[in-house]
mmCIF file of N, CA and C in Angstrom:
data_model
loop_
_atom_site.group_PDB
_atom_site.id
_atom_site.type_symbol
_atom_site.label_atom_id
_atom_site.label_comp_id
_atom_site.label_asym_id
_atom_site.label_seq_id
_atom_site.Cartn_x
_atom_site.Cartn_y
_atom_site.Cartn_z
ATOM 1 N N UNK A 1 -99.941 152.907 -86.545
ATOM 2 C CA UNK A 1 -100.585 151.610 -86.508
ATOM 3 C C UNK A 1 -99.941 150.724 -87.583
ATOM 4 N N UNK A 2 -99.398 149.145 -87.364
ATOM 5 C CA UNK A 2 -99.355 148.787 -88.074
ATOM 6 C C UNK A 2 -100.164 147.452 -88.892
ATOM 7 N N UNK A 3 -99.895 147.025 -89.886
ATOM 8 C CA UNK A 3 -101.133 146.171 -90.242
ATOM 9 C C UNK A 3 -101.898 145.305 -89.695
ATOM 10 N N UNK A 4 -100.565 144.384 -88.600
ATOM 11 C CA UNK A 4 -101.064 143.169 -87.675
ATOM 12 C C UNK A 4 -102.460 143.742 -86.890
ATOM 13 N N UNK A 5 -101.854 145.644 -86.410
ATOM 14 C CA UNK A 5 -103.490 145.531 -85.648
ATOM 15 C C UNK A 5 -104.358 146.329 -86.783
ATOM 16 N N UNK A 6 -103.933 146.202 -87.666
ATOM 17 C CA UNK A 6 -105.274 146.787 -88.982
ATOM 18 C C UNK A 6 -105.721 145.425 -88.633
ATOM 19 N N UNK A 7 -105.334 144.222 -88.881
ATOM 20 C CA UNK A 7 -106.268 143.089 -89.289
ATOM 21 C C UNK A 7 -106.926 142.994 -88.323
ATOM 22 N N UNK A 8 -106.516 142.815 -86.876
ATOM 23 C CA UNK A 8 -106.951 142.729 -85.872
ATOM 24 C C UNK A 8 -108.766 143.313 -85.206
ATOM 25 N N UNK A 9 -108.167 144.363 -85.586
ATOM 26 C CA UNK A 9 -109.484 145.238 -85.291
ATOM 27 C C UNK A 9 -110.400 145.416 -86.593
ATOM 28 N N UNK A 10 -110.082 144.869 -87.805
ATOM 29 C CA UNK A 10 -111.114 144.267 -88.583
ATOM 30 C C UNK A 10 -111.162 142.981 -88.304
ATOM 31 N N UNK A 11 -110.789 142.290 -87.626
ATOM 32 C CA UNK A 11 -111.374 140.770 -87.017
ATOM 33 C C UNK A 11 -112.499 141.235 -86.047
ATOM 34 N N UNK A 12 -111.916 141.620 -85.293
ATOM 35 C CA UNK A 12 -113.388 142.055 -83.893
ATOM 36 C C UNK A 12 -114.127 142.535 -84.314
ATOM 37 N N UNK A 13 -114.301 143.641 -85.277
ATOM 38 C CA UNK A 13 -115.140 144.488 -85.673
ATOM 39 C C UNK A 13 -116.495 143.751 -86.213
ATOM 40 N N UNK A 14 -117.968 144.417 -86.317
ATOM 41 C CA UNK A 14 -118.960 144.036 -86.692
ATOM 42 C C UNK A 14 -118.550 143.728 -87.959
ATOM 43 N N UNK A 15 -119.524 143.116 -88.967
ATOM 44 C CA UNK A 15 -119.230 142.835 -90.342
ATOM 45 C C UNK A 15 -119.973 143.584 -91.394
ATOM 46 N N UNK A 16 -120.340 144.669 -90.889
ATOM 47 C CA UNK A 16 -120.967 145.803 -91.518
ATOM 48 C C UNK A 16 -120.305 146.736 -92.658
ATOM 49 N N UNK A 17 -120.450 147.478 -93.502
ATOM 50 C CA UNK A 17 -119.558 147.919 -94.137
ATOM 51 C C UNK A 17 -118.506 148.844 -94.008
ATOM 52 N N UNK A 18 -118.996 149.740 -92.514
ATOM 53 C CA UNK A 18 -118.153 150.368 -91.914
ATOM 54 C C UNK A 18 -117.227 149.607 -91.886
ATOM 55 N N UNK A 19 -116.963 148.787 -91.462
ATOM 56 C CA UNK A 19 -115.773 148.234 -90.946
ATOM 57 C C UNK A 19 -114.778 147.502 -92.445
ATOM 58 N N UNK A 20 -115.569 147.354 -93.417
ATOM 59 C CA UNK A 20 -114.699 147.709 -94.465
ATOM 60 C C UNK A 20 -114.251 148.724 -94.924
ATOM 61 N N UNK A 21 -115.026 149.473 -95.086
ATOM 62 C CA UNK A 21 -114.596 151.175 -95.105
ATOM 63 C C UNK A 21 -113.204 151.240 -94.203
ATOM 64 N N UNK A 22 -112.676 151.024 -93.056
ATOM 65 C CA UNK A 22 -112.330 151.517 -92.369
ATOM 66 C C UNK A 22 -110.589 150.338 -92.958
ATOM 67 N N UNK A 23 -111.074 149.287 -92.940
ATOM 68 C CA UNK A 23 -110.026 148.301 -93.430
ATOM 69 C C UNK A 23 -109.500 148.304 -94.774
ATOM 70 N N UNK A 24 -110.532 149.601 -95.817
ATOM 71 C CA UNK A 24 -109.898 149.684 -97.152
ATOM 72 C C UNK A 24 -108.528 150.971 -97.154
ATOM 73 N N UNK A 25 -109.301 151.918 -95.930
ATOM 74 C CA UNK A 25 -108.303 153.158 -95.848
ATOM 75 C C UNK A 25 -107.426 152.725 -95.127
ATOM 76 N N UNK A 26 -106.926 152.046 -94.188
ATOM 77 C CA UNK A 26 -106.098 151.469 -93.635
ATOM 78 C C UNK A 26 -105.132 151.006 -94.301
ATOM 79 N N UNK A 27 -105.575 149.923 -95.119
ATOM 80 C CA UNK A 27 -104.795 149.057 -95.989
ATOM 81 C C UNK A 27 -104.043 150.439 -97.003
ATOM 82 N N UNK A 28 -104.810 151.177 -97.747
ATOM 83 C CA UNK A 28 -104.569 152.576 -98.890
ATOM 84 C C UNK A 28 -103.320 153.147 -97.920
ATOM 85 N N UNK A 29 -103.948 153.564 -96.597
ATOM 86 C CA UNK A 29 -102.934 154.466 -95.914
ATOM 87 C C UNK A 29 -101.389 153.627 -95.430
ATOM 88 N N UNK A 30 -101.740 152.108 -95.191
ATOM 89 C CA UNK A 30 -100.233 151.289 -95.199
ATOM 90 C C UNK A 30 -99.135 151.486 -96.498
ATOM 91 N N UNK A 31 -100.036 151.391 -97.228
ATOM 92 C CA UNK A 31 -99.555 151.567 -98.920
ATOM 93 C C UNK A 31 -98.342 152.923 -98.769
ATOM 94 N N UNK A 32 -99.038 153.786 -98.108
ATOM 95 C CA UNK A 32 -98.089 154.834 -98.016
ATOM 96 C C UNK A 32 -96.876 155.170 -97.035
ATOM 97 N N UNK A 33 -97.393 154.562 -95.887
ATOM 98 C CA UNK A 33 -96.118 154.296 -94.576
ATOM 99 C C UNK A 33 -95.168 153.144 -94.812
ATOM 100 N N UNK A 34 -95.555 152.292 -95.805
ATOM 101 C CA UNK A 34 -94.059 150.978 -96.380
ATOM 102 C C UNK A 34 -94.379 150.622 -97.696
ATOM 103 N N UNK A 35 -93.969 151.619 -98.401
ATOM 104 C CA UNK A 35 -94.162 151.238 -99.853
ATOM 105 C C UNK A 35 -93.379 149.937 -100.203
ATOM 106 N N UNK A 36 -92.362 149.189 -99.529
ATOM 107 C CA UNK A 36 -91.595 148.293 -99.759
ATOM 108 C C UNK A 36 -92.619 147.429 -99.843
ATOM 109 N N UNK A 37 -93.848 147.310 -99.652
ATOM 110 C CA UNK A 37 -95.148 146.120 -99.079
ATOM 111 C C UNK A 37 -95.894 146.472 -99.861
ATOM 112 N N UNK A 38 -96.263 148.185 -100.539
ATOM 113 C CA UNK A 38 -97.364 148.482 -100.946
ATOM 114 C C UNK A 38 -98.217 147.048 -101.512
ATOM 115 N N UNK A 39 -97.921 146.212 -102.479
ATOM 116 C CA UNK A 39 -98.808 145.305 -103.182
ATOM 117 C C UNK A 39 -99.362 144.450 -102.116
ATOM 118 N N UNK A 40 -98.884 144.063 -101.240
ATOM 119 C CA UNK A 40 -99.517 143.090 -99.999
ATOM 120 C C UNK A 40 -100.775 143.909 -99.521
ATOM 121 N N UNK A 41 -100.684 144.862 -99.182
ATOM 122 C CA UNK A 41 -101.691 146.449 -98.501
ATOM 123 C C UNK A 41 -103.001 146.276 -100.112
ATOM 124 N N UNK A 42 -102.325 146.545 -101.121
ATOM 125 C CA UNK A 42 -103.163 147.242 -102.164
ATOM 126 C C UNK A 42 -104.224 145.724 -102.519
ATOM 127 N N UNK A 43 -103.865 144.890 -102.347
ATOM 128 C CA UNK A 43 -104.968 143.517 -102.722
ATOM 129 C C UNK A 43 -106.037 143.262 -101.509
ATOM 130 N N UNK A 44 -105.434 144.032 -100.225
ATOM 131 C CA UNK A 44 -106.397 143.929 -99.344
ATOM 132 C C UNK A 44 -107.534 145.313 -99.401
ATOM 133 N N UNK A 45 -106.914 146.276 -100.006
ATOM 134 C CA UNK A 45 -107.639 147.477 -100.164
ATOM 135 C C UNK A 45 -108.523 147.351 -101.186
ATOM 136 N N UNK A 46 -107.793 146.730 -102.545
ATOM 137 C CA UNK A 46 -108.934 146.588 -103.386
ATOM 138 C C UNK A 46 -110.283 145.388 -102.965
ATOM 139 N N UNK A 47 -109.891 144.432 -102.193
ATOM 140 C CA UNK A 47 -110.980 143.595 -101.971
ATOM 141 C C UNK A 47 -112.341 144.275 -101.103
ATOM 142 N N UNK A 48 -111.757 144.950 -100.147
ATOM 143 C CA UNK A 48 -112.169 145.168 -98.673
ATOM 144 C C UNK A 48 -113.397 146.699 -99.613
ATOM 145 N N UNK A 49 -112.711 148.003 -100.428
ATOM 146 C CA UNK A 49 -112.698 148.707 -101.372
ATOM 147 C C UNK A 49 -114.288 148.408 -102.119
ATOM 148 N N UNK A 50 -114.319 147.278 -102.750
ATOM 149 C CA UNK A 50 -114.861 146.560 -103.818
ATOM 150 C C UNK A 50 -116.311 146.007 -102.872
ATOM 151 N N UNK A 51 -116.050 145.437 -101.629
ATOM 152 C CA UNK A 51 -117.232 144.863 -101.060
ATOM 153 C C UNK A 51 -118.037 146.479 -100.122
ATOM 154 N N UNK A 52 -117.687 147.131 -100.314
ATOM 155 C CA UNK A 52 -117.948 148.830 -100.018
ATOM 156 C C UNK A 52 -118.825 149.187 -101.238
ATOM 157 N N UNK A 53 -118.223 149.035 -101.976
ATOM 158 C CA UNK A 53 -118.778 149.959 -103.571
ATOM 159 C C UNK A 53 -120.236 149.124 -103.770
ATOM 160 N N UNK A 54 -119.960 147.743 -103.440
ATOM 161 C CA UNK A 54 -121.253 147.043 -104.258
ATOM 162 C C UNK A 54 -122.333 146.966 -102.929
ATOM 163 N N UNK A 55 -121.984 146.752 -101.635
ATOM 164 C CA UNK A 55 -123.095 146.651 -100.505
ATOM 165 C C UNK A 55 -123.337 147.690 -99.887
ATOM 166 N N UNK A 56 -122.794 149.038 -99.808
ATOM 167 C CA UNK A 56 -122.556 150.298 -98.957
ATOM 168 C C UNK A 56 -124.256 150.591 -99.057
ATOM 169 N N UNK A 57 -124.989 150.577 -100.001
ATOM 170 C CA UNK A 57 -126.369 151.341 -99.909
ATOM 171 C C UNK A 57 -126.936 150.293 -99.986
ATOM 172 N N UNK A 58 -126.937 148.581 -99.687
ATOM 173 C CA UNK A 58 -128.543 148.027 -99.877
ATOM 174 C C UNK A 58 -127.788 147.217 -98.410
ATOM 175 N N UNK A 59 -128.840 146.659 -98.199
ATOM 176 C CA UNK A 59 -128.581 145.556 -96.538
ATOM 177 C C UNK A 59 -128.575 144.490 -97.523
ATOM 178 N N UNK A 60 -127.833 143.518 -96.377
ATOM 179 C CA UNK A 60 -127.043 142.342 -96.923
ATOM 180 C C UNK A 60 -127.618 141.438 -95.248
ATOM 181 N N UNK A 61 -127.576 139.659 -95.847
ATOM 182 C CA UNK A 61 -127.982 139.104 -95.098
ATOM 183 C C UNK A 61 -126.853 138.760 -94.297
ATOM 184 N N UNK A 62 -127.297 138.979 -92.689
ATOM 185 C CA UNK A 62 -125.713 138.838 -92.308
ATOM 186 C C UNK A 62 -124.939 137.419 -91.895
ATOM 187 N N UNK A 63 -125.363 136.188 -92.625
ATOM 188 C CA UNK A 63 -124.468 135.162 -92.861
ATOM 189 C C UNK A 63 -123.622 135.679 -93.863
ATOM 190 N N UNK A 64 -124.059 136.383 -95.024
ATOM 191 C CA UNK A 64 -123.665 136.779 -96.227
ATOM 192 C C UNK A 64 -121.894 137.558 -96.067
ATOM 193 N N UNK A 65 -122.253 138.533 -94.910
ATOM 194 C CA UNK A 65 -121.503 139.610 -94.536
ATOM 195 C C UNK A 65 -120.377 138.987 -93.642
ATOM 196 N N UNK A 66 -121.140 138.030 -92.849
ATOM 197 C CA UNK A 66 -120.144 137.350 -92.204
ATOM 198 C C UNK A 66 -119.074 136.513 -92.877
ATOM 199 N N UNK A 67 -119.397 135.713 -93.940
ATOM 200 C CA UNK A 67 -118.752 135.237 -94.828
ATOM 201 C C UNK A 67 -117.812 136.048 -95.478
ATOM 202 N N UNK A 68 -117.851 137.416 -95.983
ATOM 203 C CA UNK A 68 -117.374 138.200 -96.788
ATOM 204 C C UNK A 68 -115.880 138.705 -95.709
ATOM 205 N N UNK A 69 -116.624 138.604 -94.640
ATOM 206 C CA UNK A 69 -115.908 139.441 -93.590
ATOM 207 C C UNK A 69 -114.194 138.283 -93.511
ATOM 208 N N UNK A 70 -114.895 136.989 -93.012
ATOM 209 C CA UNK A 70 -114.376 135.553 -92.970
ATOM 210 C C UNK A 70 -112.900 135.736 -94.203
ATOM 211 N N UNK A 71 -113.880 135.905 -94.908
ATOM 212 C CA UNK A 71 -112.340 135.700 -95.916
ATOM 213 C C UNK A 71 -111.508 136.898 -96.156
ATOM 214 N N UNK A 72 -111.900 138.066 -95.833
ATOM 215 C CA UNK A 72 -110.909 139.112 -95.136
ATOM 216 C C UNK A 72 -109.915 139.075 -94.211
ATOM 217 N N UNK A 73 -110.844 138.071 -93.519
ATOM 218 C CA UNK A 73 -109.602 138.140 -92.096
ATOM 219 C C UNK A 73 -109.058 137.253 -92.332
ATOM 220 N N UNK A 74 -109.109 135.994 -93.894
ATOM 221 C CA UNK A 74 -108.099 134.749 -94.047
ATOM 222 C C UNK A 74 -107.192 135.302 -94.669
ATOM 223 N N UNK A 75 -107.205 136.758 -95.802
ATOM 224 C CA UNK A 75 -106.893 137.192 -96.506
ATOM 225 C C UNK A 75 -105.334 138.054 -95.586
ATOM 226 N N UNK A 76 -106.196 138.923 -94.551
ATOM 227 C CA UNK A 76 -105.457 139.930 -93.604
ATOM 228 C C UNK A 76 -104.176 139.108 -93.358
ATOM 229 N N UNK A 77 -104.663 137.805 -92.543
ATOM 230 C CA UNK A 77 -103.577 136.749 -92.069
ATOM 231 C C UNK A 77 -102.417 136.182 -92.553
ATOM 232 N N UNK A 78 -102.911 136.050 -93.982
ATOM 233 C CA UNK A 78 -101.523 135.826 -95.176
ATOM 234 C C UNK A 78 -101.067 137.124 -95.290
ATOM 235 N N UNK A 79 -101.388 138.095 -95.154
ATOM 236 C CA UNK A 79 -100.572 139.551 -95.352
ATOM 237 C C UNK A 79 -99.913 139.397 -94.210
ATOM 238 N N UNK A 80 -100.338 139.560 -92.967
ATOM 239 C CA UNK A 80 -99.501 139.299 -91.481
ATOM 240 C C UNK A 80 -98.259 138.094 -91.937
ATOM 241 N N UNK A 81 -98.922 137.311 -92.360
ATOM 242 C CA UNK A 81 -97.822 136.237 -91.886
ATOM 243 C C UNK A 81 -96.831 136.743 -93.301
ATOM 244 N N UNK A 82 -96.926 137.268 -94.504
ATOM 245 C CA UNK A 82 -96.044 137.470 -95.248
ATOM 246 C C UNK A 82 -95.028 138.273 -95.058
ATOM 247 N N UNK A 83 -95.215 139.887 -94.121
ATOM 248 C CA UNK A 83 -94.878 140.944 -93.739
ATOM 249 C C UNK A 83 -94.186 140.025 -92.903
ATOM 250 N N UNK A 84 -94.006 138.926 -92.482
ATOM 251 C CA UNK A 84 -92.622 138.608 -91.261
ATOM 252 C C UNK A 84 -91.714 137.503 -92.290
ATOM 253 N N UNK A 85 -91.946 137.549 -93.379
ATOM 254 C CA UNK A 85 -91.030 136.233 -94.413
ATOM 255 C C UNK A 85 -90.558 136.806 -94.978
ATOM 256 N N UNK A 86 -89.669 135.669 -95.588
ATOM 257 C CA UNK A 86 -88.452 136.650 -96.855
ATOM 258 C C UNK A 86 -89.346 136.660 -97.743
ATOM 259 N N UNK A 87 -88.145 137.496 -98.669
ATOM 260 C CA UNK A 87 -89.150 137.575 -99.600
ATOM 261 C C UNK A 87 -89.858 137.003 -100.809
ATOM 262 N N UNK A 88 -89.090 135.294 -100.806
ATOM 263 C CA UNK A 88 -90.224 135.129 -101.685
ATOM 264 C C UNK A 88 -91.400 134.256 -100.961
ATOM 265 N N UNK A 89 -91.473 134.005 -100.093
ATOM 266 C CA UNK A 89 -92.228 133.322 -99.316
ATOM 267 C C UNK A 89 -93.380 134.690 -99.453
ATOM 268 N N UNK A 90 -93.394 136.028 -98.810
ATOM 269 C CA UNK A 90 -93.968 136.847 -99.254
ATOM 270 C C UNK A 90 -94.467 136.987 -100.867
ATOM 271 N N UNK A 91 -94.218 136.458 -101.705
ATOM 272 C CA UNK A 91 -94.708 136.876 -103.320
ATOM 273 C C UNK A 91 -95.506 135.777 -103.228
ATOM 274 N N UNK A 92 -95.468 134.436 -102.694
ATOM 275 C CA UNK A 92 -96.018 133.575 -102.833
ATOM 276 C C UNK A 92 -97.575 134.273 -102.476
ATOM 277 N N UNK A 93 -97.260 134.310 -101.105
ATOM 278 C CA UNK A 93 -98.289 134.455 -99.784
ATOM 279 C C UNK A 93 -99.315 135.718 -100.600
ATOM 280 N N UNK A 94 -98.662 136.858 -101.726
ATOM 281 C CA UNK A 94 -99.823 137.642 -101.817
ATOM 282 C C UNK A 94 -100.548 137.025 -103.603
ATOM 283 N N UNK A 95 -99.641 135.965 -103.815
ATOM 284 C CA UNK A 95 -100.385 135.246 -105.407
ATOM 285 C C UNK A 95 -101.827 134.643 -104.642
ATOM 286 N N UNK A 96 -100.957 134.212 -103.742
ATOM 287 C CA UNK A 96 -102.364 133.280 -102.989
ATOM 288 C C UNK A 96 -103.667 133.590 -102.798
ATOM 289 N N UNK A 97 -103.308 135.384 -102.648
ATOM 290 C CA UNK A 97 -104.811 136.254 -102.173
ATOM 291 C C UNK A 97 -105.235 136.520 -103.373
ATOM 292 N N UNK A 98 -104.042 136.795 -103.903
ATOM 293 C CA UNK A 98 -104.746 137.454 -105.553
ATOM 294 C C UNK A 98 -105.527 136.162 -106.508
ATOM 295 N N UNK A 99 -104.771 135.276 -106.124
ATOM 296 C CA UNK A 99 -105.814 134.084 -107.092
ATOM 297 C C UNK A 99 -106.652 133.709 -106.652
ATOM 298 N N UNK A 100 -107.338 134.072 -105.150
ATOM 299 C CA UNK A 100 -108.118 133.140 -104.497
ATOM 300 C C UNK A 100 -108.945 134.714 -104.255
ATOM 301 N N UNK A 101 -109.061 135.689 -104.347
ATOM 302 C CA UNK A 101 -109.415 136.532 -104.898
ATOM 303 C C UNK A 101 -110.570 137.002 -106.045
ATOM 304 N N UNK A 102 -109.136 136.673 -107.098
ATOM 305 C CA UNK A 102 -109.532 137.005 -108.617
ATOM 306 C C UNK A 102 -110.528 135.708 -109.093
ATOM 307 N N UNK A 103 -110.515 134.390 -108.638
ATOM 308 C CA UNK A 103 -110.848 133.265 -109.062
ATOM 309 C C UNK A 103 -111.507 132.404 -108.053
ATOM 310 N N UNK A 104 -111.972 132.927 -107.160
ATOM 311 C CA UNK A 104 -112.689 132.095 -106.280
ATOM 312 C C UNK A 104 -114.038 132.937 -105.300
ATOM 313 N N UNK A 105 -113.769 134.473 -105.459
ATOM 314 C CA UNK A 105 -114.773 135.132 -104.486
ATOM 315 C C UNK A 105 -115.359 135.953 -105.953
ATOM 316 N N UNK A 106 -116.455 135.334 -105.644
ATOM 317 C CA UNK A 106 -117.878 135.932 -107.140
ATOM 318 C C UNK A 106 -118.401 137.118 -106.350
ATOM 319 N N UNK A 107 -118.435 137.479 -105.542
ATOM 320 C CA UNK A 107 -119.125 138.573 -104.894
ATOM 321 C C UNK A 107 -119.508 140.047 -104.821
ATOM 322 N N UNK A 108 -118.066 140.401 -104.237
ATOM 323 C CA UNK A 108 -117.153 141.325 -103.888
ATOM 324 C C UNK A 108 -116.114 141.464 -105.037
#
């Protein structure tokens, strides 16, 4: 599998935590089939990772989840679209997640 349909099928998917669960090992297990990418994979693992650890045992309102989900799949999309650019268009594309990330999602 490669990432385009990792994102993919965390787009369709419910917005439950399974389906982060499932989009953090994905992302972990890309890390290992193209290490040339690993850091593009590892910012989606730690996000996806992180909204697991903190919602996995209480219910969440699901605008809340949907939202969380939302910027996963804006997140996934700059990984897709970086994985087809050179490469610095790619370094750009994963600052983008990481600052909008690190400095814009209070949540997760």
């Amino acid at each position: 599998m490669n990432f385009q349909d990792t994102a993919t099928r965390f787009e369709r998917a419910e917005s439950g935590t399974d389906s982060f669960k499932i989009l953090a090992k994905d992302a972990y297990q890309a890390m290992k089939d193209d290490p040339g990418n690993a850091g593009l994979y590892f910012v989606i693992g730690v996000a996806a990772q992180s909204y697991v650890r903190r919602y996995e045992d209480q219910g969440v309102a699901p605008e809340f989840a949907d939202k969380a989900k939302a910027i996963l799949v804006s997140y996934n999309a700059k990984i897709v679209e970086a994985l087809a650019a050179d490469a610095g268009t790619r370094l750009r594309l994963l600052g983008e997640v990481a600052l909008d990330y690190e400095w814009q999602v209070q949540d997760f």
